[in-house]
Short mmCIF file of C-alpha atoms in Angstrom, two decimals:
data_model
loop_
_atom_site.label_atom_id
_atom_site.label_comp_id
_atom_site.label_asym_id
_atom_site.label_seq_id
_atom_site.Cartn_x
_atom_site.Cartn_y
_atom_site.Cartn_z
CA MET A 289 0.00 0.00 0.00
CA THR A 290 1.15 3.56 -0.66
CA ASP A 291 0.66 6.84 1.14
CA ARG A 292 -1.66 6.42 4.12
CA ALA A 293 -3.94 3.68 2.88
CA TRP A 294 -2.69 1.56 5.78
CA PHE A 295 -4.94 3.56 8.12
CA ASP A 296 -7.98 2.18 6.31
CA ALA A 297 -6.50 -1.31 6.54
CA ALA A 298 -5.90 -0.75 10.25
CA LYS A 299 -9.54 0.17 10.78
CA GLY A 300 -10.45 -2.97 8.88
CA ASP A 301 -8.92 -4.93 11.76
CA ILE A 302 -11.35 -3.46 14.31
CA PRO A 303 -13.72 -6.48 14.28
CA GLN A 304 -10.81 -8.75 15.26
CA TRP A 305 -9.76 -6.46 18.09
CA ALA A 306 -13.32 -5.86 19.26
CA ALA A 307 -13.93 -9.60 19.62
CA SER A 308 -10.72 -10.12 21.60
CA MET A 309 -10.48 -6.88 23.59
CA PRO A 310 -13.83 -5.60 24.85
CA LYS A 311 -12.27 -3.46 27.60
CA ASP A 312 -9.33 -1.08 27.79
CA ALA A 313 -6.47 -0.97 30.29
CA ASP A 314 -8.68 0.81 32.81
CA GLY A 315 -11.47 -1.76 32.66
CA THR A 316 -13.77 0.48 30.62
CA THR A 317 -15.81 -0.98 27.77
CA ILE A 318 -14.32 0.22 24.49
CA ASP A 319 -16.60 2.07 22.08
CA TRP A 320 -15.21 0.61 18.87
CA ASP A 321 -17.65 2.65 16.78
CA TRP A 322 -15.97 5.75 18.21
CA VAL A 323 -12.56 4.36 17.23
CA ARG A 324 -13.87 3.66 13.74
CA SER A 325 -15.08 7.28 13.44
CA LEU A 326 -11.63 8.79 14.10
CA ASP A 327 -9.66 10.36 11.26
CA LEU A 328 -6.37 8.74 12.25
CA ALA A 329 -4.45 9.93 9.21
CA HIS A 330 -5.35 13.61 9.35
CA GLY A 331 -5.68 14.29 13.06
CA VAL A 332 -7.99 13.85 16.01
CA GLY A 333 -7.17 17.08 17.82
CA THR A 334 -9.35 20.17 18.15
CA ILE A 335 -8.33 23.45 16.50
CA PRO A 336 -10.07 26.30 18.39
CA GLU A 337 -10.72 29.94 17.82
CA SER A 338 -8.30 32.18 19.70
CA THR A 339 -10.66 33.02 22.54
CA PRO A 340 -10.07 31.99 26.16
CA GLN A 341 -13.10 29.72 26.42
CA SER A 342 -12.43 28.12 23.02
CA ILE A 343 -8.85 27.30 24.00
CA HIS A 344 -10.06 25.89 27.32
CA ASP A 345 -12.75 23.76 25.66
CA ALA A 346 -10.37 22.47 22.98
CA LEU A 347 -7.82 21.46 25.61
CA LYS A 348 -10.49 19.70 27.67
CA ALA A 349 -11.72 17.80 24.60
CA ASP A 350 -8.19 16.81 23.54
CA TYR A 351 -7.32 15.55 27.03
CA ALA A 352 -10.45 13.37 26.99
CA THR A 353 -9.60 11.98 23.56
CA ARG A 354 -6.01 11.25 24.59
CA GLU A 355 -7.16 9.42 27.71
CA HIS A 356 -9.48 7.22 25.65
CA LEU A 357 -6.85 6.48 23.00
CA GLU A 358 -4.06 5.73 25.43
CA SER A 359 -6.16 3.39 27.57
CA ILE A 360 -6.88 1.36 24.41
CA ILE A 361 -3.25 1.40 23.23
CA ALA A 362 -2.08 0.29 26.69
CA GLN A 363 -4.22 -2.84 26.51
CA CYS A 364 -3.25 -3.86 22.98
CA ASN A 365 0.13 -5.42 23.77
CA SER A 366 -1.11 -8.00 26.26
CA THR A 367 -4.15 -8.80 24.10
CA PHE A 368 -2.00 -9.34 21.01
CA MET A 369 0.65 -11.42 22.77
CA THR A 370 -1.88 -13.66 24.50
CA ASP A 371 -3.88 -14.23 21.32
CA PHE A 372 -2.58 -17.78 21.07
CA ASP A 373 -5.09 -18.74 18.38
CA ARG A 374 -3.81 -15.86 16.23
CA PHE A 375 -7.28 -14.42 15.73
CA ILE A 376 -5.73 -10.94 15.50
CA GLY A 377 -3.45 -11.06 12.49
CA SER A 378 -1.84 -7.62 12.58
CA TYR A 379 -0.67 -4.95 15.02
CA ARG A 380 -1.28 -2.09 12.61
CA LEU A 381 -4.34 -0.77 14.49
CA PRO A 382 -2.36 0.03 17.68
CA ARG A 383 0.33 1.60 15.49
CA ALA A 384 -2.29 3.74 13.76
CA LEU A 385 -3.77 4.80 17.10
CA ALA A 386 -0.31 5.71 18.39
CA TYR A 387 0.38 7.69 15.19
CA ALA A 388 -2.77 9.75 15.76
CA ASN A 389 -2.04 10.11 19.47
CA ARG A 390 1.40 11.63 18.83
CA ARG A 391 -0.15 14.37 16.70
CA LEU A 392 -2.87 14.84 19.29
CA ASN A 393 -0.21 15.27 21.97
CA ASP A 394 1.46 17.95 19.83
CA ASN A 395 -1.91 19.70 19.59
CA ILE A 396 -2.31 19.57 23.37
CA ASN A 397 1.12 21.12 23.91
CA THR A 398 0.31 23.82 21.35
CA LEU A 399 -2.89 24.66 23.25
CA LEU A 400 -0.96 24.80 26.52
CA HIS A 401 1.44 27.33 25.01
CA LEU A 402 -1.38 29.30 23.44
CA GLY A 403 -3.04 29.54 26.84
CA GLU A 404 0.21 30.85 28.29
CA GLN A 405 0.48 33.46 25.57
CA GLN A 406 -3.01 34.69 26.36
CA HIS A 407 -2.31 34.70 30.11
CA LEU A 408 -4.93 32.06 30.82
CA TRP A 409 -2.53 29.98 32.90
CA VAL A 410 1.06 29.23 33.77
CA VAL A 411 2.38 25.80 32.76
CA SER A 412 4.98 23.87 34.71
CA ARG A 413 6.19 20.35 34.01
CA GLU A 414 6.26 18.35 37.23
CA ARG A 415 7.24 14.79 38.03
CA ARG A 416 4.34 13.00 39.66
CA GLY A 417 4.59 9.30 40.36
CA ARG A 418 5.46 7.44 37.18
CA THR A 419 5.38 10.33 34.75
CA THR A 420 5.82 14.05 34.17
CA VAL A 421 2.64 16.07 33.73
CA ALA A 422 1.72 19.61 32.73
CA VAL A 423 0.35 21.46 35.73
CA LEU A 424 -1.73 24.61 35.12
CA ARG A 425 -1.87 27.43 37.63
CA PRO A 426 -3.56 30.82 37.36
CA TYR A 427 -1.51 33.53 35.68
CA SER A 428 -0.47 36.16 38.19
CA GLY A 429 2.04 38.16 36.23
CA SER A 430 4.89 35.97 37.41
CA ARG A 431 7.29 34.34 35.05
CA PRO A 432 6.07 30.88 33.88
CA SER A 433 8.59 28.09 34.28
CA ASN A 434 8.97 25.25 31.82
CA ASP A 435 12.40 23.66 31.52
CA ASP A 436 11.28 20.74 29.35
CA GLN A 437 9.86 22.59 26.37
CA GLY A 438 11.00 25.30 24.01
CA MET A 439 8.93 28.33 23.09
CA LEU A 440 6.14 28.41 20.54
CA ASP A 441 6.48 31.10 17.88
CA LEU A 442 3.00 31.61 16.50
CA SER A 443 4.47 33.45 13.52
CA GLY A 444 5.47 30.01 12.21
CA GLU A 445 9.23 30.65 12.39
CA ALA A 446 10.83 28.02 14.62
CA GLY A 447 13.28 29.46 17.11
CA GLY A 448 11.87 32.97 16.83
CA THR A 449 11.74 33.47 20.60
CA SER A 450 14.71 33.34 22.86
CA ALA A 451 15.17 30.61 25.42
CA GLY A 452 15.25 33.23 28.16
CA ASN A 453 11.75 34.57 27.50
CA THR A 454 8.41 32.99 28.20
CA ALA A 455 5.57 32.75 25.73
CA ALA A 456 3.51 35.07 27.90
CA GLU A 457 6.25 37.70 27.95
CA ASN A 458 6.70 37.49 24.18
CA SER A 459 3.02 37.97 23.42
CA ASP A 460 1.23 41.27 22.99
CA VAL A 461 -2.11 39.54 23.59
CA LYS A 462 -3.52 40.44 27.02
CA PHE A 463 -6.42 38.38 28.27
CA PRO A 464 -7.54 38.13 31.86
CA THR A 465 -7.79 34.67 33.34
CA THR A 466 -11.44 33.92 32.75
CA VAL A 467 -11.42 30.14 32.43
CA ALA A 468 -11.57 27.42 35.04
CA LEU A 469 -8.47 25.24 35.38
CA ASP A 470 -9.72 22.28 37.42
CA ASP A 471 -11.17 20.48 34.41
CA VAL A 472 -8.12 20.99 32.17
CA GLN A 473 -5.47 19.44 34.41
CA ASP A 474 -3.43 16.55 33.06
CA ARG A 475 -4.71 13.37 34.72
CA THR A 476 -2.02 11.06 33.33
CA ALA A 477 -0.27 10.48 36.68
CA ALA A 478 -3.50 9.58 38.48
CA ILE A 479 -4.52 7.24 35.65
CA LEU A 480 -1.17 5.43 35.66
CA ASP A 481 -1.15 5.14 39.46
CA ALA A 482 -4.66 3.67 39.49
CA ARG A 483 -3.69 1.25 36.73
CA ALA A 484 -0.65 0.13 38.69
CA GLU A 485 -2.73 -0.43 41.81
CA ARG A 486 -5.12 -2.64 39.86
CA ARG A 487 -2.22 -4.69 38.53
CA LYS A 488 -0.83 -5.00 42.06
CA ALA A 489 -4.19 -6.24 43.32
CA GLN A 490 -4.38 -8.76 40.49
CA ARG A 491 -0.91 -10.09 41.33
CA PHE A 492 -1.88 -10.38 44.99
CA GLN A 493 -5.00 -12.32 44.08
CA LYS A 494 -2.98 -14.66 41.87
CA ARG A 495 -0.43 -15.31 44.62
CA ALA A 496 -3.23 -15.92 47.11
CA GLY A 497 -4.85 -18.36 44.69
CA ASP A 498 -1.56 -20.18 44.13
CA ALA A 499 -1.03 -20.46 47.88
CA ALA A 500 -4.53 -21.84 48.34
CA MET A 501 -3.88 -24.45 45.68
CA ALA A 502 -0.60 -25.42 47.36
CA ARG A 503 -2.37 -25.89 50.69
CA ALA A 504 -5.03 -27.99 49.01
CA ASN A 505 -2.63 -30.41 47.31
CA LEU A 506 -1.12 -33.51 48.89
CA SER A 507 2.01 -31.70 50.07
CA GLY A 508 -0.18 -29.93 52.59
CA ALA A 509 -0.67 -33.22 54.40
CA THR A 510 2.97 -33.32 55.40
CA SER A 511 3.77 -29.60 55.28
CA PRO A 512 1.60 -27.69 57.73
CA GLY A 513 0.80 -24.22 56.48
CA GLY A 514 1.24 -25.17 52.84
CA ALA A 515 4.04 -26.20 50.53
CA ALA A 516 7.50 -24.71 50.97
CA LEU A 517 8.85 -22.15 48.57
CA PRO A 518 10.64 -23.65 45.58
CA GLY A 519 14.27 -24.11 46.60
CA GLY A 520 13.50 -24.07 50.30
CA ALA A 521 14.93 -21.39 52.56
CA ALA A 522 17.40 -20.34 49.89
CA ALA A 523 14.55 -18.83 47.89
CA SER A 524 14.50 -15.85 50.23
CA GLY A 525 17.93 -14.80 49.02
CA ASN A 526 21.42 -14.69 50.49
CA ALA A 527 21.82 -11.91 53.03
CA THR A 528 25.62 -11.89 52.80
CA GLY A 529 27.57 -10.31 49.98
CA HIS A 530 26.20 -8.92 46.71
CA HIS A 531 23.80 -11.53 45.36
CA PRO A 532 21.09 -9.84 43.28
CA LYS A 533 17.76 -11.58 43.37
CA PRO A 534 16.47 -12.90 40.06
CA ASP A 535 13.88 -10.74 38.35
CA TRP A 536 11.99 -10.61 35.06
CA ARG A 537 14.89 -8.92 33.25
CA ASP A 538 16.97 -12.10 33.57
CA ALA A 539 15.09 -13.52 30.58
CA TYR A 540 17.12 -11.08 28.46
CA LEU A 541 20.53 -12.42 29.58
CA PRO A 542 22.74 -13.92 26.85
CA GLY A 543 23.65 -17.59 26.65
CA ARG A 544 27.17 -18.97 26.42
CA ASP A 545 26.90 -19.57 22.65
CA VAL A 546 26.02 -16.00 21.72
CA ASP A 547 28.10 -14.64 18.87
CA ALA A 548 26.96 -12.30 16.07
CA VAL A 549 24.67 -9.56 17.42
CA MET A 550 23.42 -6.14 16.40
CA GLY A 551 23.63 -3.39 19.00
CA ILE A 552 21.03 -0.65 18.71
CA ASP A 553 20.11 2.53 20.53
CA ILE A 554 17.44 5.12 19.76
CA GLU A 555 17.01 8.73 20.77
CA THR A 556 13.50 10.11 21.11
CA THR A 557 11.69 13.34 21.94
CA GLY A 558 10.39 11.83 25.19
CA ILE A 559 9.84 8.54 26.98
CA ASP A 560 6.36 7.60 25.74
CA PRO A 561 6.18 5.77 22.38
CA ALA A 562 2.51 6.71 22.05
CA ARG A 563 3.25 10.45 22.47
CA ASP A 564 6.79 11.06 21.27
CA TYR A 565 8.94 10.60 18.16
CA ILE A 566 12.05 8.64 17.22
CA ILE A 567 14.64 11.14 16.01
CA ASP A 568 17.89 9.17 15.96
CA VAL A 569 18.71 5.49 15.41
CA GLY A 570 22.19 4.04 15.56
CA PHE A 571 23.22 0.44 15.18
CA GLU A 572 26.26 -1.67 14.44
CA PHE A 573 27.27 -5.32 14.45
CA MET A 574 29.83 -7.20 16.50
CA ASN A 575 30.77 -10.85 16.99
CA MET A 576 31.14 -11.88 20.60
CA ALA A 577 33.16 -15.05 19.84
CA SER A 578 34.07 -15.51 16.18
CA PRO A 579 36.47 -13.25 14.23
CA ARG A 580 35.31 -10.04 12.64
CA PRO A 581 34.05 -10.76 9.08
CA ALA A 582 36.68 -10.33 6.42
CA GLY A 583 36.15 -7.60 3.88
CA GLU A 584 34.44 -5.15 6.23
CA PRO A 585 35.94 -1.63 6.36
CA GLU A 586 38.65 -1.47 9.00
CA THR A 587 37.84 1.98 10.37
CA TYR A 588 34.77 4.03 11.12
CA ALA A 589 34.64 7.67 12.22
CA TYR A 590 32.44 8.08 15.28
CA GLU A 591 31.54 11.51 16.58
CA GLN A 592 33.98 10.90 19.43
CA GLY A 593 37.44 10.78 17.92
CA TYR A 594 38.69 8.63 20.79
CA TYR A 595 36.26 5.81 19.86
CA ALA A 596 37.91 3.03 17.84
CA ALA A 597 35.77 0.74 15.71
CA GLY A 598 37.76 -2.32 16.77
CA ASP A 599 35.64 -5.43 16.21
CA ALA A 600 32.53 -3.49 15.21
CA TYR A 601 31.29 -3.45 11.63
CA GLY A 602 28.24 -2.45 9.59
CA GLN A 603 27.73 0.84 11.41
CA SER A 604 24.73 3.00 10.53
CA ARG A 605 23.35 6.30 11.78
CA LEU A 606 19.80 7.36 10.83
CA ALA A 607 18.27 10.79 11.50
CA PHE A 608 14.53 11.41 11.54
CA GLY A 609 12.27 14.42 11.92
CA VAL A 610 9.16 15.63 13.71
CA PRO A 611 5.96 17.33 12.50
CA PRO A 612 6.06 21.12 12.14
CA GLU A 613 3.86 21.55 15.24
CA ASN A 614 6.35 19.62 17.34
CA ALA A 615 9.32 21.46 15.87
CA ALA A 616 7.70 24.82 16.65
CA LEU A 617 7.37 23.86 20.31
CA GLY A 618 11.03 22.98 20.66
CA ASN A 619 12.43 20.61 23.25
CA ALA A 620 15.14 22.10 25.44
CA LEU A 621 15.61 18.96 27.53
CA ILE A 622 16.35 16.72 24.53
CA ALA A 623 18.54 19.37 22.94
CA LYS A 624 20.63 19.54 26.11
CA LEU A 625 20.81 15.75 26.48
CA THR A 626 21.54 14.75 22.88
CA GLY A 627 22.50 17.93 21.06
CA ILE A 628 19.53 17.40 18.71
CA ASP A 629 17.39 20.53 18.42
CA VAL A 630 14.02 19.47 17.04
CA ARG A 631 13.37 23.05 15.88
CA GLY A 632 15.66 22.18 12.98
CA ARG A 633 14.18 18.71 12.44
CA SER A 634 10.81 19.68 11.00
CA SER A 635 9.43 17.63 8.15
CA GLU A 636 9.13 20.97 6.35
CA ALA A 637 12.93 21.19 6.52
CA GLY A 638 13.23 17.93 4.62
CA TYR A 639 13.47 15.44 7.49
CA ARG A 640 11.42 12.27 7.10
CA LEU A 641 9.34 11.10 10.05
CA PHE A 642 10.11 7.54 11.09
CA ASP A 643 6.45 6.64 11.62
CA GLU A 644 5.68 7.89 8.07
CA TRP A 645 8.55 6.11 6.35
CA PRO A 646 7.64 2.47 5.52
CA GLN A 647 10.94 1.79 3.76
CA ALA A 648 12.98 2.83 6.81
CA GLN A 649 10.82 0.64 9.03
CA ALA A 650 11.16 -2.33 6.68
CA GLY A 651 14.93 -1.91 6.50
CA LEU A 652 15.26 -1.77 10.27
CA LEU A 653 12.98 -4.78 10.76
CA ALA A 654 15.08 -6.83 8.32
CA ARG A 655 18.14 -6.15 10.45
CA LEU A 656 16.37 -6.83 13.74
CA THR A 657 15.35 -10.29 12.55
CA GLN A 658 18.72 -11.37 11.12
CA GLN A 659 20.38 -11.99 14.49
CA PRO A 660 19.75 -11.12 18.15
CA TYR A 661 19.67 -7.41 18.81
CA VAL A 662 21.22 -5.93 21.93
CA ALA A 663 20.14 -2.81 23.80
CA HIS A 664 20.72 -1.41 27.27
CA ASN A 665 17.32 -1.49 28.97
CA ALA A 666 15.98 -3.22 25.88
CA THR A 667 12.35 -3.01 26.95
CA PHE A 668 12.56 0.68 26.00
CA GLU A 669 13.56 -0.03 22.40
CA HIS A 670 11.10 -2.91 22.24
CA SER A 671 8.16 -0.71 23.29
CA TRP A 672 9.03 1.89 20.64
CA PHE A 673 9.44 -0.69 17.89
CA MET A 674 6.06 -2.19 18.75
CA LEU A 675 4.30 1.11 18.04
CA ASN A 676 6.54 2.40 15.24
CA VAL A 677 7.87 -0.43 13.08
CA ALA A 678 5.44 -2.14 10.72
CA GLY A 679 5.69 -5.91 11.16
CA TYR A 680 7.78 -5.83 14.35
CA ALA A 681 5.04 -6.97 16.72
CA GLU A 682 4.04 -9.75 14.36
CA SER A 683 7.66 -10.90 13.96
CA TYR A 684 8.26 -10.82 17.70
CA ARG A 685 5.11 -12.81 18.43
CA ALA A 686 6.15 -15.38 15.82
CA GLY A 687 9.52 -15.89 17.52
CA ARG A 688 11.61 -14.31 14.76
CA ILE A 689 13.15 -11.70 17.06
CA THR A 690 15.55 -12.32 19.95
CA ILE A 691 16.44 -9.54 22.37
CA ILE A 692 19.51 -9.38 24.62
CA ASP A 693 19.81 -6.72 27.30
CA THR A 694 23.07 -5.50 28.85
CA LEU A 695 21.19 -3.95 31.79
CA PRO A 696 20.59 -7.30 33.57
CA MET A 697 24.17 -8.26 32.66
CA SER A 698 25.24 -5.28 34.73
CA ARG A 699 22.77 -6.04 37.53
CA GLN A 700 23.45 -9.76 37.85
CA TRP A 701 27.00 -10.37 36.67
CA ASP A 702 28.97 -7.19 37.36
CA PRO A 703 30.31 -7.13 40.94
CA GLY A 704 30.96 -3.41 40.52
CA ALA A 705 27.21 -2.76 40.46
CA VAL A 706 26.92 -2.77 44.24
CA PRO A 707 23.80 -1.30 45.85
CA THR A 708 24.14 2.13 47.43
CA ASN A 709 21.73 4.62 48.94
CA GLU A 710 21.73 6.52 45.65
CA HIS A 711 21.41 3.35 43.56
CA PRO A 712 19.57 0.64 45.57
CA TYR A 713 20.15 -1.90 42.76
CA GLY A 714 23.61 -0.67 41.85
CA ASP A 715 24.57 1.91 39.24
CA ASN A 716 23.51 0.17 36.04
CA THR A 717 23.34 3.07 33.64
CA LEU A 718 25.06 2.48 30.32
CA ASP A 719 27.64 5.10 31.29
CA ALA A 720 28.55 3.30 34.54
CA TYR A 721 28.50 -0.18 32.98
CA ALA A 722 30.67 0.86 30.02
CA LYS A 723 33.22 2.49 32.32
CA ARG A 724 33.43 -0.56 34.60
CA GLN A 725 33.95 -2.81 31.57
CA GLY A 726 36.64 -0.62 30.01
CA ALA A 727 34.53 0.54 27.07
CA LEU A 728 34.44 4.21 28.11
CA ASP A 729 37.16 6.31 29.64
CA SER A 730 36.37 7.71 33.07
CA ALA A 731 37.10 11.21 31.75
CA HIS A 732 34.23 11.00 29.27
CA ASN A 733 30.51 10.38 29.52
CA GLU A 734 27.87 8.54 27.54
CA ARG A 735 27.11 10.62 24.45
CA HIS A 736 23.33 9.99 24.17
CA LEU A 737 23.47 9.43 20.43
CA GLY A 738 22.29 6.15 18.99
CA LEU A 739 25.43 4.93 17.21
CA GLU A 740 27.96 6.05 19.81
CA ASP A 741 25.93 4.49 22.65
CA SER A 742 25.48 1.26 20.67
CA HIS A 743 29.24 1.08 20.22
CA ILE A 744 30.26 1.43 23.86
CA MET A 745 27.50 -1.01 24.82
CA LEU A 746 28.79 -3.74 22.49
CA VAL A 747 32.41 -3.17 23.48
CA ALA A 748 31.41 -3.42 27.16
CA MET A 749 29.39 -6.57 26.49
CA LYS A 750 32.28 -8.27 24.69
CA HIS A 751 34.77 -7.37 27.43
CA HIS A 752 32.32 -8.55 30.08
CA LEU A 753 31.59 -11.89 28.40
CA ALA A 754 35.30 -12.59 27.94
CA ALA A 755 35.95 -11.97 31.63
CA LEU A 756 33.00 -14.10 32.70
CA LYS A 757 34.12 -16.99 30.50
CA ALA A 758 37.62 -16.87 31.97
CA GLN A 759 36.13 -16.95 35.47
CA GLY A 760 33.53 -19.62 34.74
CA LYS A 761 30.76 -17.24 35.71
CA GLY A 762 27.71 -15.65 34.08
CA PRO A 763 26.59 -17.82 31.13
CA TRP A 764 29.36 -20.29 32.06
CA GLY A 765 28.31 -20.46 35.70
CA SER A 766 25.93 -22.88 37.40
CA THR A 767 22.89 -20.76 36.51
CA GLY A 768 24.00 -19.98 32.95
CA ARG A 769 22.42 -21.49 29.89
CA ALA A 770 23.53 -22.87 26.57
CA GLY A 771 22.53 -21.33 23.28
CA VAL A 772 22.22 -17.69 22.30
CA GLY A 773 20.01 -16.82 25.24
CA GLY A 774 18.02 -13.61 25.27
CA LYS A 775 14.28 -13.07 25.21
CA SER A 776 12.14 -14.34 22.37
CA CYS A 777 8.48 -15.15 22.00
CA GLY A 778 7.25 -18.39 20.47
CA ARG A 779 3.83 -19.82 19.75
CA LYS A 780 2.18 -21.21 22.84
CA ARG A 781 -0.98 -23.27 23.28
#
């Protein structure tokens, strides 16, 4: 299909999703007719007149739409992965919903800035629970504070306002605060907290049910109070020394036969794949055991001159853009972290958007399925690929993708990752891990660019595996496993 015909195909999947997923992540019955009515390709946001009440009403409507969309998107992953009969054939509907939600989020941020310009409110970005939300307070003539976003230039020229001025100070429009703010507050934090509490209650109920079953089985006849924990007293952990307890991330640990891998890292405009954009992808290949392939170029010029390609080969750096509305808003936090200023990454400036570029998605997917891919905190990359790369979810569900994560390697197998008050599970950032494994000089820091971060990650992984093999630990220890290892998903019945 060409252009945006895939949105129509995505809507064609609604009957499959409706039959398998009647409720969203918050337990609310999904109105699939409403989903079918959305213009996913051209936008689901509200464009108001420039009056205080119109801006208020548009923001309220957009918040409500975003809440509905995101509660559906949040439920799609578990529904798709537990569809063992493969009734749902494609993941394109969640990708289409996420596509529309990103543009809707841009519209919300534009409305927030417009309200600031008209002195309807002051916006601050505050960390609350699991996320950062926009908090609106009445305008009182004080200087609004917003360290996470750039300034919106309503003239259409990105970067037209200085970073030291606020939108309200730059505007000649003077409106009194005449709109209520209680019904236009961002409820994301409360929604996520409530969702987490429901999951916690469900886990508690499951554990209680498992315990009841254990007491009811024959072991209860000889074990008063129910069956013992698997492994006996040792299951509670070793209180002496640094012995990290197993957790769900251990499924991503490599096996002792791992060899050719692709390291990958992405840079994004935020942390939410349903709201933000991929702007930088870097990947390269490295063999953990066998020699470097003959015929590959011997050198590669990284941004950091002190990086040496060494055993790495097949390096690639891909740059992507953002919609004009997102570019106009700017993103000071990402610019400071990565050096990428999205004000110069507008699609109008010639940058292609990753979620609008099928060929780029297909090329990346082909590489992700050729061999295991490695990332540091790989669940981050995985969540973005699910909602951005056509065919990724389907390939993962079919078992064609294997994921290895260097984060649990650091947590479980690196004795330098000792718990401290500042880092209760040890310092397992890529920066700290790479320095401990000799992949990054202590005088330098992680660059926060896809290719450079992929490189130090793979170098650290190779050094780490070599040391573990020499010591008979990690994959070669008593709890290690044969094969490539890593996390993959196969068909289950």
